[in-house]
RNA sequence: GUCCCGUUCGUCUAGGGGUCUAGGACACCGCCCUUUCACGGCGGCAACACGGGUUCAAAUCCCGUACGGGACGCCA
């Protein structure tokens, strides 16, 4: 049997990080088993629907590089089929029309609450005849859930879960306006799409029992279920806006790599022994449903950052510079990217995100037009004196390499600063980069070249003398 | 309120009755390296929620308590 998994997002306008992980797990499971990964947009709520919202989700999947094996299906487009099933159930006597008004329902809800009942609907129309129908009321269709006994779900993550049937109500499968509800639509679509494994958030665990009522009524085979615990914020409470970035879009904008994202999300709730760095090919090879944690995981930005730094360091130089392109304030010139390429080793070590990479590399694009506080301190009279003396030293260099620049500066340090290289390096750093923190400065000077370096030194002298 | 699920270092986790004085990773702290900030190397701190069982033996099995989370829509 070929495994078929699916990712069924509702178009809310953004892709939650938790949804991204669910998508990843489904994708991995499909890849691991040589199965298919399908996407279905749960767009039956027409009031909230928008084309852009769908696109956001698809873009999220694309960015995460989770490819799917179908044209994304629209649940709304399948509504005729859902309605047919509802009518079939009605004809078979496994569902019935309920003519309750919203007011009646409210009253039942109040009553049930007061009595501490598990469900509110009292099934008053379950056995009534259609001829009792009040005029002018459009009925909903409710499914007949079992009245007693219990139901067991063998969940791949949660294990055996049993629920008493009296906890279940005769839920609505077709609304009074004739549209199908989610509870019906998922089941019909999953069945029609041949979904074999439903891997989703455990906020759906309770729904599983309701959905199984539909499977049973239709006599369909149920899929294998795996309910993943939810992702919480760093403080252990539900991941919300105040915890920071919630959507994959935001992580992309902060300069995280899709590969790092995948690795992080995978390890959040799943493990493979002591392995931490799990590139995608390994993830596909190793992934299974056996090592999923049952308790919710707290999101940890520091660990994500650490993983991101790792994948940045591993990235091929040209690809890295190209990925960082959107993060530069300035247009990335050829000469600038050439310089970055030369200095890539230093740049990589210093960047946890693409955004940071762009900041670290910015001085390769153009001379500083401002100097930070630390830089200013190094451009005092002592510093300026050093700069004045560096110019002829640089000019005298026939071969400008990191080593030759450093050797020359060492010599200069011996002559005027008791051999303290820092006294030479720091003012140079300030002049070249506008900061007191930067990649190795003698290498940077060599990469910038003799003319550019001297020009920047002169500029700094002008600015501070 | 009813039902369902969970609980190992600050965080993600390893662990399937003895090999656990509980391992790894991130974070944190210290030392080394060093022209800055980083990188790196080495070392350190730090956990089985609590209470009862079962057993020769329990982080591992059972029960209860506490605390967290989830579900109870003509939303998905």
Tab-separated table of C-alpha atoms (C1' of nucleotides) in Angstrom, chain A residues 10 42 44-45 120 140 158 167 172 175-176 182 203 238 267 269 271 274 276 293-295 298 303 350 426 429 436-438 442, chain B residues 1-7 10-15 23-27 35-39 69-76:
chain	number	residue	atom	x	y	z
A	10	UNK	CA	-7.049	26.791	6.013
A	42	UNK	CA	-9.587	23.961	3.547
A	44	UNK	CA	-15.056	25.983	2.991
A	45	UNK	CA	-15.377	29.060	5.160
A	120	UNK	CA	-25.346	20.132	24.667
A	140	UNK	CA	-29.331	21.190	9.250
A	158	UNK	CA	-0.614	9.035	21.583
A	167	UNK	CA	-19.145	12.213	25.007
A	172	UNK	CA	-23.829	18.801	12.069
A	175	UNK	CA	-25.493	23.486	7.463
A	176	UNK	CA	-28.938	24.989	7.038
A	182	UNK	CA	-15.461	20.680	8.085
A	203	UNK	CA	-5.841	19.749	18.905
A	238	UNK	CA	0.638	28.723	23.877
A	267	UNK	CA	14.086	18.164	16.283
A	269	UNK	CA	9.363	16.895	19.109
A	271	UNK	CA	14.567	12.656	17.812
A	274	UNK	CA	21.730	12.065	19.974
A	276	UNK	CA	21.247	17.227	16.297
A	293	UNK	CA	7.500	13.221	21.720
A	294	UNK	CA	4.092	13.140	23.373
A	295	UNK	CA	4.410	16.377	25.269
A	298	UNK	CA	8.806	25.000	23.787
A	303	UNK	CA	18.805	26.903	19.256
A	350	UNK	CA	30.298	35.672	12.197
A	426	UNK	CA	41.859	49.182	16.016
A	429	UNK	CA	39.435	48.856	11.732
A	436	UNK	CA	35.123	48.560	16.505
A	437	UNK	CA	33.905	45.087	15.637
A	438	UNK	CA	34.592	43.507	12.300
A	442	UNK	CA	44.352	42.932	7.938
B	1	G	C1'	-18.028	21.966	34.260
B	2	U	C1'	-17.232	17.203	31.172
B	3	C	C1'	-13.762	14.421	28.461
B	4	C	C1'	-8.786	13.610	26.351
B	5	C	C1'	-3.401	14.172	26.578
B	6	G	C1'	1.071	15.245	28.941
B	7	U	C1'	5.223	16.045	33.048
B	10	G	C1'	16.641	27.014	31.890
B	11	U	C1'	15.283	24.826	26.651
B	12	C	C1'	15.156	20.586	22.863
B	13	U	C1'	15.914	15.662	24.033
B	14	A	C1'	18.458	10.202	24.950
B	15	G	C1'	16.468	6.535	28.006
B	23	G	C1'	23.985	10.809	28.136
B	24	G	C1'	23.951	14.616	23.999
B	25	A	C1'	22.752	19.536	22.011
B	26	C	C1'	21.490	24.789	22.754
B	27	A	C1'	21.883	28.545	26.434
B	35	U	C1'	44.586	43.052	16.636
B	36	U	C1'	38.284	43.774	18.041
B	37	C	C1'	33.839	41.135	18.071
B	38	A	C1'	33.124	36.411	16.809
B	39	C	C1'	34.746	31.126	15.480
B	69	G	C1'	-1.997	21.642	27.526
B	70	G	C1'	-6.134	20.379	24.276
B	71	A	C1'	-11.340	19.590	22.848
B	72	C	C1'	-16.407	20.464	23.840
B	73	G	C1'	-19.384	26.011	17.176
B	74	C	C1'	-24.442	25.883	11.511
B	75	C	C1'	-14.801	27.767	12.523
B	76	A	C1'	-11.319	24.851	10.452
